[in-house]
Amino acid sequence: LDEWVCKSVFSYAAGLAMIRRTAEADVVRLRRYEIPIKRVARNLCLDPALIAAIISQESRVGLLLNNGWDQQQQKYGLMQIGGQRQYPYAVWDSEEHINQGSTNLVLSINEVRARHPTWTWDQQLR
């Protein structure tokens, strides 16, 4: 168990460092979406940094996409919305798409909050 815990902690720290480096590299591309991200965040009472972090992690701010789709053609857009629908939600890098992905995020967080009301905000967000 101790070995597993040590590996888990190491992986977590290494993962955070990698995420930080990725985000720093994506900042230039994220600037293009700064205004739409801030508008959506304000309307949904989210931290714009959370939306930007998801966009960075999911699609590298579009760098990993082909016409808005991931390599398996199953997720779409900056926030990589799953293919639950037959047609894409909106133009893959539009404010509307950022709003749709962020709305999905809020709905998911609210589901977790309803199921686990005693958890801290950090736990619910994870």
Backbone atoms as SQL, in Angstrom:
CREATE TABLE atoms (id INTEGER PRIMARY KEY, chain TEXT, resi INTEGER, resn TEXT, atom TEXT, x REAL, y REAL, z REAL);
INSERT INTO atoms VALUES
  (1, 'A', 1, 'LEU', 'N', 0.832, -1.201, 0.000),
  (2, 'A', 1, 'LEU', 'CA', 0.000, 0.000, 0.000),
  (3, 'A', 1, 'LEU', 'C', 0.867, 1.251, 0.000),
  (4, 'A', 2, 'ASP', 'N', 1.928, 1.263, 0.821),
  (5, 'A', 2, 'ASP', 'CA', 2.798, 2.437, 0.875),
  (6, 'A', 2, 'ASP', 'C', 3.420, 2.729, -0.481),
  (7, 'A', 3, 'GLU', 'N', 3.818, 1.673, -1.181),
  (8, 'A', 3, 'GLU', 'CA', 4.403, 1.861, -2.522),
  (9, 'A', 3, 'GLU', 'C', 3.376, 2.485, -3.460),
  (10, 'A', 4, 'TRP', 'N', 2.121, 2.019, -3.406),
  (11, 'A', 4, 'TRP', 'CA', 1.063, 2.555, -4.257),
  (12, 'A', 4, 'TRP', 'C', 0.816, 4.023, -3.937),
  (13, 'A', 5, 'VAL', 'N', 0.786, 4.352, -2.648),
  (14, 'A', 5, 'VAL', 'CA', 0.553, 5.741, -2.240),
  (15, 'A', 5, 'VAL', 'C', 1.673, 6.631, -2.762),
  (16, 'A', 6, 'CYS', 'N', 2.919, 6.181, -2.622),
  (17, 'A', 6, 'CYS', 'CA', 4.046, 6.980, -3.097),
  (18, 'A', 6, 'CYS', 'C', 3.972, 7.199, -4.597),
  (19, 'A', 7, 'LYS', 'N', 3.653, 6.153, -5.332),
  (20, 'A', 7, 'LYS', 'CA', 3.538, 6.297, -6.780),
  (21, 'A', 7, 'LYS', 'C', 2.390, 7.228, -7.132),
  (22, 'A', 8, 'SER', 'N', 1.290, 7.110, -6.400),
  (23, 'A', 8, 'SER', 'CA', 0.134, 7.961, -6.651),
  (24, 'A', 8, 'SER', 'C', 0.476, 9.427, -6.411),
  (25, 'A', 9, 'VAL', 'N', 1.150, 9.728, -5.311),
  (26, 'A', 9, 'VAL', 'CA', 1.528, 11.109, -4.994),
  (27, 'A', 9, 'VAL', 'C', 2.508, 11.627, -6.037),
  (28, 'A', 10, 'PHE', 'N', 3.484, 10.800, -6.415),
  (29, 'A', 10, 'PHE', 'CA', 4.452, 11.212, -7.426),
  (30, 'A', 10, 'PHE', 'C', 3.736, 11.504, -8.746),
  (31, 'A', 11, 'SER', 'N', 2.839, 10.631, -9.141),
  (32, 'A', 11, 'SER', 'CA', 2.117, 10.830, -10.395),
  (33, 'A', 11, 'SER', 'C', 1.294, 12.105, -10.350),
  (34, 'A', 12, 'TYR', 'N', 0.678, 12.379, -9.210),
  (35, 'A', 12, 'TYR', 'CA', -0.131, 13.577, -9.064),
  (36, 'A', 12, 'TYR', 'C', 0.741, 14.819, -9.217),
  (37, 'A', 13, 'ALA', 'N', 1.892, 14.845, -8.546),
  (38, 'A', 13, 'ALA', 'CA', 2.788, 16.011, -8.621),
  (39, 'A', 13, 'ALA', 'C', 3.340, 16.162, -10.030),
  (40, 'A', 14, 'ALA', 'N', 3.747, 15.064, -10.638),
  (41, 'A', 14, 'ALA', 'CA', 4.266, 15.118, -12.007),
  (42, 'A', 14, 'ALA', 'C', 3.174, 15.557, -12.970),
  (43, 'A', 15, 'GLY', 'N', 1.962, 15.094, -12.730),
  (44, 'A', 15, 'GLY', 'CA', 0.836, 15.474, -13.580),
  (45, 'A', 15, 'GLY', 'C', 0.544, 16.964, -13.491),
  (46, 'A', 16, 'LEU', 'N', 0.589, 17.506, -12.280),
  (47, 'A', 16, 'LEU', 'CA', 0.354, 18.942, -12.112),
  (48, 'A', 16, 'LEU', 'C', 1.422, 19.758, -12.828),
  (49, 'A', 17, 'ALA', 'N', 2.665, 19.325, -12.741),
  (50, 'A', 17, 'ALA', 'CA', 3.743, 20.047, -13.418),
  (51, 'A', 17, 'ALA', 'C', 3.538, 20.021, -14.929),
  (52, 'A', 18, 'MET', 'N', 3.124, 18.868, -15.461),
  (53, 'A', 18, 'MET', 'CA', 2.880, 18.756, -16.893),
  (54, 'A', 18, 'MET', 'C', 1.706, 19.643, -17.316),
  (55, 'A', 19, 'ILE', 'N', 0.645, 19.648, -16.520),
  (56, 'A', 19, 'ILE', 'CA', -0.511, 20.483, -16.825),
  (57, 'A', 19, 'ILE', 'C', -0.110, 21.955, -16.831),
  (58, 'A', 20, 'ARG', 'N', 0.717, 22.360, -15.873),
  (59, 'A', 20, 'ARG', 'CA', 1.175, 23.748, -15.806),
  (60, 'A', 20, 'ARG', 'C', 1.970, 24.110, -17.056),
  (61, 'A', 21, 'ARG', 'N', 2.868, 23.230, -17.499),
  (62, 'A', 21, 'ARG', 'CA', 3.672, 23.498, -18.708),
  (63, 'A', 21, 'ARG', 'C', 2.784, 23.563, -19.946),
  (64, 'A', 22, 'THR', 'N', 1.814, 22.671, -20.028),
  (65, 'A', 22, 'THR', 'CA', 0.886, 22.669, -21.158),
  (66, 'A', 22, 'THR', 'C', 0.104, 23.976, -21.202),
  (67, 'A', 23, 'ALA', 'N', -0.414, 24.387, -20.057),
  (68, 'A', 23, 'ALA', 'CA', -1.195, 25.629, -19.996),
  (69, 'A', 23, 'ALA', 'C', -0.345, 26.833, -20.385),
  (70, 'A', 24, 'GLU', 'N', 0.886, 26.869, -19.925),
  (71, 'A', 24, 'GLU', 'CA', 1.771, 27.982, -20.282),
  (72, 'A', 24, 'GLU', 'C', 1.999, 28.031, -21.793),
  (73, 'A', 25, 'ALA', 'N', 2.122, 26.873, -22.419),
  (74, 'A', 25, 'ALA', 'CA', 2.316, 26.826, -23.869),
  (75, 'A', 25, 'ALA', 'C', 1.042, 27.230, -24.617),
  (76, 'A', 26, 'ASP', 'N', -0.114, 26.994, -24.010),
  (77, 'A', 26, 'ASP', 'CA', -1.394, 27.282, -24.668),
  (78, 'A', 26, 'ASP', 'C', -1.877, 28.710, -24.486),
  (79, 'A', 27, 'VAL', 'N', -1.241, 29.476, -23.616),
  (80, 'A', 27, 'VAL', 'CA', -1.704, 30.831, -23.299),
  (81, 'A', 27, 'VAL', 'C', -1.835, 31.691, -24.553),
  (82, 'A', 28, 'VAL', 'N', -0.900, 31.589, -25.460),
  (83, 'A', 28, 'VAL', 'CA', -0.940, 32.419, -26.672),
  (84, 'A', 28, 'VAL', 'C', -2.213, 32.123, -27.470),
  (85, 'A', 29, 'ARG', 'N', -2.528, 30.838, -27.650),
  (86, 'A', 29, 'ARG', 'CA', -3.751, 30.490, -28.393),
  (87, 'A', 29, 'ARG', 'C', -5.008, 30.842, -27.595),
  (88, 'A', 30, 'LEU', 'N', -4.932, 30.767, -26.283),
  (89, 'A', 30, 'LEU', 'CA', -6.098, 31.093, -25.447),
  (90, 'A', 30, 'LEU', 'C', -6.479, 32.565, -25.529),
  (91, 'A', 31, 'ARG', 'N', -5.523, 33.433, -25.773),
  (92, 'A', 31, 'ARG', 'CA', -5.826, 34.874, -25.852),
  (93, 'A', 31, 'ARG', 'C', -6.905, 35.156, -26.898),
  (94, 'A', 32, 'ARG', 'N', -6.932, 34.381, -27.957),
  (95, 'A', 32, 'ARG', 'CA', -7.949, 34.560, -29.006),
  (96, 'A', 32, 'ARG', 'C', -9.367, 34.382, -28.456),
  (97, 'A', 33, 'TYR', 'N', -9.502, 33.590, -27.410),
  (98, 'A', 33, 'TYR', 'CA', -10.818, 33.267, -26.853),
  (99, 'A', 33, 'TYR', 'C', -11.083, 33.966, -25.521),
  (100, 'A', 34, 'GLU', 'N', -10.239, 34.903, -25.150),
  (101, 'A', 34, 'GLU', 'CA', -10.346, 35.546, -23.841),
  (102, 'A', 34, 'GLU', 'C', -11.711, 36.205, -23.629),
  (103, 'A', 35, 'ILE', 'N', -12.170, 36.977, -24.584),
  (104, 'A', 35, 'ILE', 'CA', -13.446, 37.690, -24.418),
  (105, 'A', 35, 'ILE', 'C', -14.627, 36.720, -24.360),
  (106, 'A', 36, 'PRO', 'N', -14.741, 35.762, -25.301),
  (107, 'A', 36, 'PRO', 'CA', -15.865, 34.817, -25.177),
  (108, 'A', 36, 'PRO', 'C', -15.818, 34.000, -23.884),
  (109, 'A', 37, 'ILE', 'N', -14.635, 33.586, -23.470),
  (110, 'A', 37, 'ILE', 'CA', -14.522, 32.819, -22.223),
  (111, 'A', 37, 'ILE', 'C', -15.007, 33.663, -21.051),
  (112, 'A', 38, 'LYS', 'N', -14.587, 34.922, -20.993),
  (113, 'A', 38, 'LYS', 'CA', -15.001, 35.790, -19.884),
  (114, 'A', 38, 'LYS', 'C', -16.505, 36.048, -19.901),
  (115, 'A', 39, 'ARG', 'N', -17.073, 36.218, -21.096),
  (116, 'A', 39, 'ARG', 'CA', -18.526, 36.440, -21.184),
  (117, 'A', 39, 'ARG', 'C', -19.296, 35.218, -20.700),
  (118, 'A', 40, 'VAL', 'N', -18.900, 34.050, -21.176),
  (119, 'A', 40, 'VAL', 'CA', -19.566, 32.806, -20.767),
  (120, 'A', 40, 'VAL', 'C', -19.393, 32.596, -19.266),
  (121, 'A', 41, 'ALA', 'N', -18.192, 32.791, -18.766),
  (122, 'A', 41, 'ALA', 'CA', -17.925, 32.607, -17.337),
  (123, 'A', 41, 'ALA', 'C', -18.813, 33.528, -16.496),
  (124, 'A', 42, 'ARG', 'N', -18.920, 34.774, -16.910),
  (125, 'A', 42, 'ARG', 'CA', -19.752, 35.737, -16.176),
  (126, 'A', 42, 'ARG', 'C', -21.215, 35.291, -16.179),
  (127, 'A', 43, 'ASN', 'N', -21.710, 34.866, -17.331),
  (128, 'A', 43, 'ASN', 'CA', -23.117, 34.453, -17.444),
  (129, 'A', 43, 'ASN', 'C', -23.434, 33.199, -16.642),
  (130, 'A', 44, 'LEU', 'N', -22.453, 32.302, -16.501),
  (131, 'A', 44, 'LEU', 'CA', -22.682, 31.034, -15.802),
  (132, 'A', 44, 'LEU', 'C', -22.098, 31.008, -14.392),
  (133, 'A', 45, 'CYS', 'N', -21.560, 32.137, -13.939),
  (134, 'A', 45, 'CYS', 'CA', -20.936, 32.242, -12.616),
  (135, 'A', 45, 'CYS', 'C', -19.817, 31.214, -12.444),
  (136, 'A', 46, 'LEU', 'N', -18.963, 31.113, -13.446),
  (137, 'A', 46, 'LEU', 'CA', -17.794, 30.243, -13.406),
  (138, 'A', 46, 'LEU', 'C', -16.534, 31.087, -13.412),
  (139, 'A', 47, 'ASP', 'N', -15.459, 30.506, -12.960),
  (140, 'A', 47, 'ASP', 'CA', -14.157, 31.157, -13.045),
  (141, 'A', 47, 'ASP', 'C', -13.666, 30.995, -14.483),
  (142, 'A', 48, 'PRO', 'N', -13.324, 32.075, -15.176),
  (143, 'A', 48, 'PRO', 'CA', -12.834, 31.943, -16.555),
  (144, 'A', 48, 'PRO', 'C', -11.597, 31.054, -16.655),
  (145, 'A', 49, 'ALA', 'N', -10.801, 31.014, -15.594),
  (146, 'A', 49, 'ALA', 'CA', -9.616, 30.156, -15.605),
  (147, 'A', 49, 'ALA', 'C', -9.994, 28.682, -15.686),
  (148, 'A', 50, 'LEU', 'N', -11.126, 28.313, -15.110),
  (149, 'A', 50, 'LEU', 'CA', -11.591, 26.923, -15.189),
  (150, 'A', 50, 'LEU', 'C', -11.939, 26.568, -16.631),
  (151, 'A', 51, 'ILE', 'N', -12.663, 27.438, -17.300),
  (152, 'A', 51, 'ILE', 'CA', -13.021, 27.197, -18.703),
  (153, 'A', 51, 'ILE', 'C', -11.760, 27.129, -19.553),
  (154, 'A', 52, 'ALA', 'N', -10.846, 28.067, -19.357),
  (155, 'A', 52, 'ALA', 'CA', -9.599, 28.079, -20.128),
  (156, 'A', 52, 'ALA', 'C', -8.792, 26.813, -19.871),
  (157, 'A', 53, 'ALA', 'N', -8.755, 26.350, -18.631),
  (158, 'A', 53, 'ALA', 'CA', -8.004, 25.135, -18.304),
  (159, 'A', 53, 'ALA', 'C', -8.598, 23.923, -19.011),
  (160, 'A', 54, 'ILE', 'N', -9.909, 23.833, -19.067),
  (161, 'A', 54, 'ILE', 'CA', -10.552, 22.708, -19.751),
  (162, 'A', 54, 'ILE', 'C', -10.251, 22.763, -21.241),
  (163, 'A', 55, 'ILE', 'N', -10.328, 23.948, -21.827),
  (164, 'A', 55, 'ILE', 'CA', -10.023, 24.100, -23.248),
  (165, 'A', 55, 'ILE', 'C', -8.569, 23.705, -23.521),
  (166, 'A', 56, 'SER', 'N', -7.679, 24.088, -22.650),
  (167, 'A', 56, 'SER', 'CA', -6.267, 23.740, -22.802),
  (168, 'A', 56, 'SER', 'C', -6.065, 22.233, -22.706),
  (169, 'A', 57, 'GLN', 'N', -6.655, 21.620, -21.697),
  (170, 'A', 57, 'GLN', 'CA', -6.461, 20.186, -21.472),
  (171, 'A', 57, 'GLN', 'C', -7.155, 19.326, -22.523),
  (172, 'A', 58, 'GLU', 'N', -8.345, 19.701, -22.921),
  (173, 'A', 58, 'GLU', 'CA', -9.129, 18.853, -23.814),
  (174, 'A', 58, 'GLU', 'C', -8.676, 18.904, -25.264),
  (175, 'A', 59, 'SER', 'N', -8.301, 20.074, -25.752),
  (176, 'A', 59, 'SER', 'CA', -7.987, 20.181, -27.189),
  (177, 'A', 59, 'SER', 'C', -6.700, 20.932, -27.476),
  (178, 'A', 60, 'ARG', 'N', -5.995, 21.301, -26.400),
  (179, 'A', 60, 'ARG', 'CA', -4.812, 22.158, -26.561),
  (180, 'A', 60, 'ARG', 'C', -5.190, 23.409, -27.351),
  (181, 'A', 61, 'VAL', 'N', -6.360, 23.941, -27.046),
  (182, 'A', 61, 'VAL', 'CA', -6.911, 25.143, -27.664),
  (183, 'A', 61, 'VAL', 'C', -7.012, 24.956, -29.186),
  (184, 'A', 62, 'GLY', 'N', -7.484, 23.776, -29.570),
  (185, 'A', 62, 'GLY', 'CA', -7.722, 23.481, -30.985),
  (186, 'A', 62, 'GLY', 'C', -6.556, 22.851, -31.709),
  (187, 'A', 63, 'LEU', 'N', -5.386, 22.849, -31.112),
  (188, 'A', 63, 'LEU', 'CA', -4.179, 22.328, -31.755),
  (189, 'A', 63, 'LEU', 'C', -4.322, 20.851, -32.143),
  (190, 'A', 64, 'LEU', 'N', -5.046, 20.082, -31.367),
  (191, 'A', 64, 'LEU', 'CA', -5.171, 18.645, -31.605),
  (192, 'A', 64, 'LEU', 'C', -6.377, 18.264, -32.458),
  (193, 'A', 65, 'LEU', 'N', -7.077, 19.260, -32.988),
  (194, 'A', 65, 'LEU', 'CA', -8.338, 18.981, -33.675),
  (195, 'A', 65, 'LEU', 'C', -8.207, 19.004, -35.198),
  (196, 'A', 66, 'ASN', 'N', -9.084, 18.271, -35.844),
  (197, 'A', 66, 'ASN', 'CA', -9.206, 18.262, -37.290),
  (198, 'A', 66, 'ASN', 'C', -10.639, 18.691, -37.625),
  (199, 'A', 67, 'ASN', 'N', -10.793, 19.909, -38.112),
  (200, 'A', 67, 'ASN', 'CA', -12.126, 20.486, -38.351),
  (201, 'A', 67, 'ASN', 'C', -13.010, 20.410, -37.107),
  (202, 'A', 68, 'GLY', 'N', -12.394, 20.597, -35.956),
  (203, 'A', 68, 'GLY', 'CA', -13.136, 20.604, -34.706),
  (204, 'A', 68, 'GLY', 'C', -13.249, 19.251, -34.024),
  (205, 'A', 69, 'TRP', 'N', -12.874, 18.174, -34.695),
  (206, 'A', 69, 'TRP', 'CA', -13.026, 16.824, -34.152),
  (207, 'A', 69, 'TRP', 'C', -11.713, 16.276, -33.625),
  (208, 'A', 70, 'ASP', 'N', -11.819, 15.414, -32.611),
  (209, 'A', 70, 'ASP', 'CA', -10.629, 14.711, -32.123),
  (210, 'A', 70, 'ASP', 'C', -10.228, 13.647, -33.151),
  (211, 'A', 71, 'GLN', 'N', -9.137, 12.962, -32.924),
  (212, 'A', 71, 'GLN', 'CA', -8.623, 11.998, -33.899),
  (213, 'A', 71, 'GLN', 'C', -9.575, 10.821, -34.120),
  (214, 'A', 72, 'GLN', 'N', -10.365, 10.472, -33.123),
  (215, 'A', 72, 'GLN', 'CA', -11.314, 9.359, -33.262),
  (216, 'A', 72, 'GLN', 'C', -12.677, 9.817, -33.801),
  (217, 'A', 73, 'GLN', 'N', -12.809, 11.117, -34.063),
  (218, 'A', 73, 'GLN', 'CA', -14.061, 11.685, -34.562),
  (219, 'A', 73, 'GLN', 'C', -15.239, 11.434, -33.609),
  (220, 'A', 74, 'GLN', 'N', -14.951, 11.439, -32.294),
  (221, 'A', 74, 'GLN', 'CA', -16.010, 11.189, -31.318),
  (222, 'A', 74, 'GLN', 'C', -16.297, 12.385, -30.423),
  (223, 'A', 75, 'LYS', 'N', -15.341, 13.286, -30.304),
  (224, 'A', 75, 'LYS', 'CA', -15.522, 14.486, -29.477),
  (225, 'A', 75, 'LYS', 'C', -15.277, 15.701, -30.344),
  (226, 'A', 76, 'TYR', 'N', -16.007, 16.766, -30.017),
  (227, 'A', 76, 'TYR', 'CA', -16.049, 17.928, -30.897),
  (228, 'A', 76, 'TYR', 'C', -15.748, 19.208, -30.138),
  (229, 'A', 77, 'GLY', 'N', -14.956, 20.049, -30.737),
  (230, 'A', 77, 'GLY', 'CA', -14.772, 21.408, -30.266),
  (231, 'A', 77, 'GLY', 'C', -13.684, 21.609, -29.242),
  (232, 'A', 78, 'LEU', 'N', -13.502, 22.868, -28.896),
  (233, 'A', 78, 'LEU', 'CA', -12.469, 23.263, -27.943),
  (234, 'A', 78, 'LEU', 'C', -12.589, 22.524, -26.621),
  (235, 'A', 79, 'MET', 'N', -13.828, 22.301, -26.179),
  (236, 'A', 79, 'MET', 'CA', -14.048, 21.658, -24.889),
  (237, 'A', 79, 'MET', 'C', -14.317, 20.165, -25.035),
  (238, 'A', 80, 'GLN', 'N', -14.236, 19.646, -26.264),
  (239, 'A', 80, 'GLN', 'CA', -14.383, 18.222, -26.550),
  (240, 'A', 80, 'GLN', 'C', -15.689, 17.646, -26.008),
  (241, 'A', 81, 'ILE', 'N', -16.788, 18.198, -26.491),
  (242, 'A', 81, 'ILE', 'CA', -18.105, 17.689, -26.139),
  (243, 'A', 81, 'ILE', 'C', -18.269, 16.343, -26.824),
  (244, 'A', 82, 'GLY', 'N', -18.728, 15.351, -26.062),
  (245, 'A', 82, 'GLY', 'CA', -18.908, 13.997, -26.596),
  (246, 'A', 82, 'GLY', 'C', -19.978, 13.953, -27.658),
  (247, 'A', 83, 'GLY', 'N', -19.931, 12.929, -28.476),
  (248, 'A', 83, 'GLY', 'CA', -20.852, 12.798, -29.602),
  (249, 'A', 83, 'GLY', 'C', -22.210, 12.257, -29.222),
  (250, 'A', 84, 'GLN', 'N', -22.826, 12.795, -28.168),
  (251, 'A', 84, 'GLN', 'CA', -24.152, 12.341, -27.766),
  (252, 'A', 84, 'GLN', 'C', -25.194, 12.675, -28.837),
  (253, 'A', 85, 'ARG', 'N', -24.941, 13.727, -29.567),
  (254, 'A', 85, 'ARG', 'CA', -25.885, 14.158, -30.595),
  (255, 'A', 85, 'ARG', 'C', -25.372, 13.759, -31.966),
  (256, 'A', 86, 'GLN', 'N', -26.281, 13.646, -32.869),
  (257, 'A', 86, 'GLN', 'CA', -25.905, 13.270, -34.232),
  (258, 'A', 86, 'GLN', 'C', -25.153, 14.400, -34.917),
  (259, 'A', 87, 'TYR', 'N', -25.499, 15.645, -34.592),
  (260, 'A', 87, 'TYR', 'CA', -24.870, 16.799, -35.217),
  (261, 'A', 87, 'TYR', 'C', -24.136, 17.615, -34.166),
  (262, 'A', 88, 'PRO', 'N', -23.032, 18.215, -34.550),
  (263, 'A', 88, 'PRO', 'CA', -22.294, 19.056, -33.595),
  (264, 'A', 88, 'PRO', 'C', -23.162, 20.197, -33.075),
  (265, 'A', 89, 'TYR', 'N', -22.868, 20.640, -31.897),
  (266, 'A', 89, 'TYR', 'CA', -23.643, 21.698, -31.245),
  (267, 'A', 89, 'TYR', 'C', -23.558, 23.023, -31.989),
  (268, 'A', 90, 'ALA', 'N', -22.375, 23.484, -32.239),
  (269, 'A', 90, 'ALA', 'CA', -22.163, 24.791, -32.861),
  (270, 'A', 90, 'ALA', 'C', -20.784, 24.759, -33.509),
  (271, 'A', 91, 'VAL', 'N', -20.402, 25.849, -34.152),
  (272, 'A', 91, 'VAL', 'CA', -19.059, 25.921, -34.728),
  (273, 'A', 91, 'VAL', 'C', -18.063, 25.623, -33.609),
  (274, 'A', 92, 'TRP', 'N', -17.103, 24.762, -33.866),
  (275, 'A', 92, 'TRP', 'CA', -16.238, 24.179, -32.838),
  (276, 'A', 92, 'TRP', 'C', -15.468, 25.181, -31.994),
  (277, 'A', 93, 'ASP', 'N', -15.192, 26.373, -32.504),
  (278, 'A', 93, 'ASP', 'CA', -14.419, 27.342, -31.713),
  (279, 'A', 93, 'ASP', 'C', -15.204, 28.628, -31.457),
  (280, 'A', 94, 'SER', 'N', -16.519, 28.531, -31.481),
  (281, 'A', 94, 'SER', 'CA', -17.364, 29.714, -31.287),
  (282, 'A', 94, 'SER', 'C', -17.694, 29.934, -29.808),
  (283, 'A', 95, 'GLU', 'N', -18.157, 31.122, -29.512),
  (284, 'A', 95, 'GLU', 'CA', -18.624, 31.421, -28.157),
  (285, 'A', 95, 'GLU', 'C', -19.802, 30.523, -27.798),
  (286, 'A', 96, 'GLU', 'N', -20.649, 30.235, -28.775),
  (287, 'A', 96, 'GLU', 'CA', -21.792, 29.353, -28.526),
  (288, 'A', 96, 'GLU', 'C', -21.316, 27.974, -28.073),
  (289, 'A', 97, 'HIS', 'N', -20.270, 27.474, -28.730),
  (290, 'A', 97, 'HIS', 'CA', -19.738, 26.165, -28.346),
  (291, 'A', 97, 'HIS', 'C', -19.143, 26.217, -26.930),
  (292, 'A', 98, 'ILE', 'N', -18.411, 27.276, -26.630),
  (293, 'A', 98, 'ILE', 'CA', -17.845, 27.433, -25.283),
  (294, 'A', 98, 'ILE', 'C', -18.972, 27.494, -24.259),
  (295, 'A', 99, 'ASN', 'N', -20.053, 28.168, -24.596),
  (296, 'A', 99, 'ASN', 'CA', -21.208, 28.240, -23.706),
  (297, 'A', 99, 'ASN', 'C', -21.838, 26.866, -23.514),
  (298, 'A', 100, 'GLN', 'N', -21.971, 26.099, -24.591),
  (299, 'A', 100, 'GLN', 'CA', -22.566, 24.765, -24.480),
  (300, 'A', 100, 'GLN', 'C', -21.705, 23.841, -23.619),
  (301, 'A', 101, 'GLY', 'N', -20.405, 23.849, -23.853),
  (302, 'A', 101, 'GLY', 'CA', -19.509, 23.021, -23.049),
  (303, 'A', 101, 'GLY', 'C', -19.516, 23.440, -21.585),
  (304, 'A', 102, 'SER', 'N', -19.522, 24.735, -21.350),
  (305, 'A', 102, 'SER', 'CA', -19.522, 25.254, -19.981),
  (306, 'A', 102, 'SER', 'C', -20.849, 24.969, -19.286),
  (307, 'A', 103, 'THR', 'N', -21.944, 25.036, -20.024),
  (308, 'A', 103, 'THR', 'CA', -23.255, 24.700, -19.463),
  (309, 'A', 103, 'THR', 'C', -23.283, 23.228, -19.067),
  (310, 'A', 104, 'ASN', 'N', -22.723, 22.359, -19.916),
  (311, 'A', 104, 'ASN', 'CA', -22.620, 20.939, -19.567),
  (312, 'A', 104, 'ASN', 'C', -21.813, 20.766, -18.285),
  (313, 'A', 105, 'LEU', 'N', -20.735, 21.540, -18.148),
  (314, 'A', 105, 'LEU', 'CA', -19.898, 21.482, -16.954),
  (315, 'A', 105, 'LEU', 'C', -20.704, 21.873, -15.717),
  (316, 'A', 106, 'VAL', 'N', -21.446, 22.964, -15.796),
  (317, 'A', 106, 'VAL', 'CA', -22.250, 23.422, -14.661),
  (318, 'A', 106, 'VAL', 'C', -23.284, 22.357, -14.277),
  (319, 'A', 107, 'LEU', 'N', -23.936, 21.777, -15.269),
  (320, 'A', 107, 'LEU', 'CA', -24.935, 20.734, -14.989),
  (321, 'A', 107, 'LEU', 'C', -24.288, 19.533, -14.298),
  (322, 'A', 108, 'SER', 'N', -23.116, 19.152, -14.755),
  (323, 'A', 108, 'SER', 'CA', -22.405, 18.020, -14.149),
  (324, 'A', 108, 'SER', 'C', -21.990, 18.332, -12.715),
  (325, 'A', 109, 'ILE', 'N', -21.475, 19.532, -12.503),
  (326, 'A', 109, 'ILE', 'CA', -21.084, 19.933, -11.142),
  (327, 'A', 109, 'ILE', 'C', -22.311, 19.926, -10.226),
  (328, 'A', 110, 'ASN', 'N', -23.428, 20.441, -10.721),
  (329, 'A', 110, 'ASN', 'CA', -24.649, 20.471, -9.910),
  (330, 'A', 110, 'ASN', 'C', -25.140, 19.067, -9.564),
  (331, 'A', 111, 'GLU', 'N', -24.971, 18.113, -10.481),
  (332, 'A', 111, 'GLU', 'CA', -25.337, 16.723, -10.188),
  (333, 'A', 111, 'GLU', 'C', -24.474, 16.165, -9.066),
  (334, 'A', 112, 'VAL', 'N', -23.181, 16.432, -9.133),
  (335, 'A', 112, 'VAL', 'CA', -22.266, 15.956, -8.092),
  (336, 'A', 112, 'VAL', 'C', -22.613, 16.627, -6.765),
  (337, 'A', 113, 'ARG', 'N', -22.886, 17.918, -6.797),
  (338, 'A', 113, 'ARG', 'CA', -23.229, 18.649, -5.568),
  (339, 'A', 113, 'ARG', 'C', -24.495, 18.091, -4.930),
  (340, 'A', 114, 'ALA', 'N', -25.481, 17.718, -5.758),
  (341, 'A', 114, 'ALA', 'CA', -26.725, 17.164, -5.233),
  (342, 'A', 114, 'ALA', 'C', -26.489, 15.791, -4.595),
  (343, 'A', 115, 'ARG', 'N', -25.621, 14.994, -5.198),
  (344, 'A', 115, 'ARG', 'CA', -25.339, 13.664, -4.671),
  (345, 'A', 115, 'ARG', 'C', -24.408, 13.686, -3.464),
  (346, 'A', 116, 'HIS', 'N', -23.570, 14.720, -3.380),
  (347, 'A', 116, 'HIS', 'CA', -22.559, 14.792, -2.312),
  (348, 'A', 116, 'HIS', 'C', -22.547, 16.186, -1.675),
  (349, 'A', 117, 'PRO', 'N', -23.624, 16.560, -1.005),
  (350, 'A', 117, 'PRO', 'CA', -23.718, 17.923, -0.462),
  (351, 'A', 117, 'PRO', 'C', -22.710, 18.229, 0.637),
  (352, 'A', 118, 'THR', 'N', -22.148, 17.225, 1.267),
  (353, 'A', 118, 'THR', 'CA', -21.194, 17.469, 2.351),
  (354, 'A', 118, 'THR', 'C', -19.762, 17.619, 1.843),
  (355, 'A', 119, 'TRP', 'N', -19.525, 17.324, 0.588),
  (356, 'A', 119, 'TRP', 'CA', -18.182, 17.467, 0.025),
  (357, 'A', 119, 'TRP', 'C', -17.829, 18.944, -0.089),
  (358, 'A', 120, 'THR', 'N', -16.538, 19.229, -0.045),
  (359, 'A', 120, 'THR', 'CA', -16.081, 20.594, -0.275),
  (360, 'A', 120, 'THR', 'C', -16.222, 20.921, -1.765),
  (361, 'A', 121, 'TRP', 'N', -16.118, 22.201, -2.072),
  (362, 'A', 121, 'TRP', 'CA', -16.191, 22.629, -3.474),
  (363, 'A', 121, 'TRP', 'C', -15.113, 21.941, -4.311),
  (364, 'A', 122, 'ASP', 'N', -13.901, 21.858, -3.774),
  (365, 'A', 122, 'ASP', 'CA', -12.800, 21.203, -4.496),
  (366, 'A', 122, 'ASP', 'C', -13.121, 19.744, -4.791),
  (367, 'A', 123, 'GLN', 'N', -13.680, 19.048, -3.818),
  (368, 'A', 123, 'GLN', 'CA', -14.042, 17.648, -4.036),
  (369, 'A', 123, 'GLN', 'C', -15.130, 17.529, -5.094),
  (370, 'A', 124, 'GLN', 'N', -16.120, 18.390, -5.026),
  (371, 'A', 124, 'GLN', 'CA', -17.208, 18.353, -6.002),
  (372, 'A', 124, 'GLN', 'C', -16.704, 18.671, -7.399),
  (373, 'A', 125, 'LEU', 'N', -15.799, 19.602, -7.513),
  (374, 'A', 125, 'LEU', 'CA', -15.263, 19.987, -8.819),
  (375, 'A', 125, 'LEU', 'C', -14.423, 18.856, -9.422),
  (376, 'A', 126, 'ARG', 'N', -13.632, 18.198, -8.608),
  (377, 'A', 126, 'ARG', 'CA', -12.831, 17.062, -9.086),
  (378, 'A', 126, 'ARG', 'C', -13.741, 15.991, -9.631);
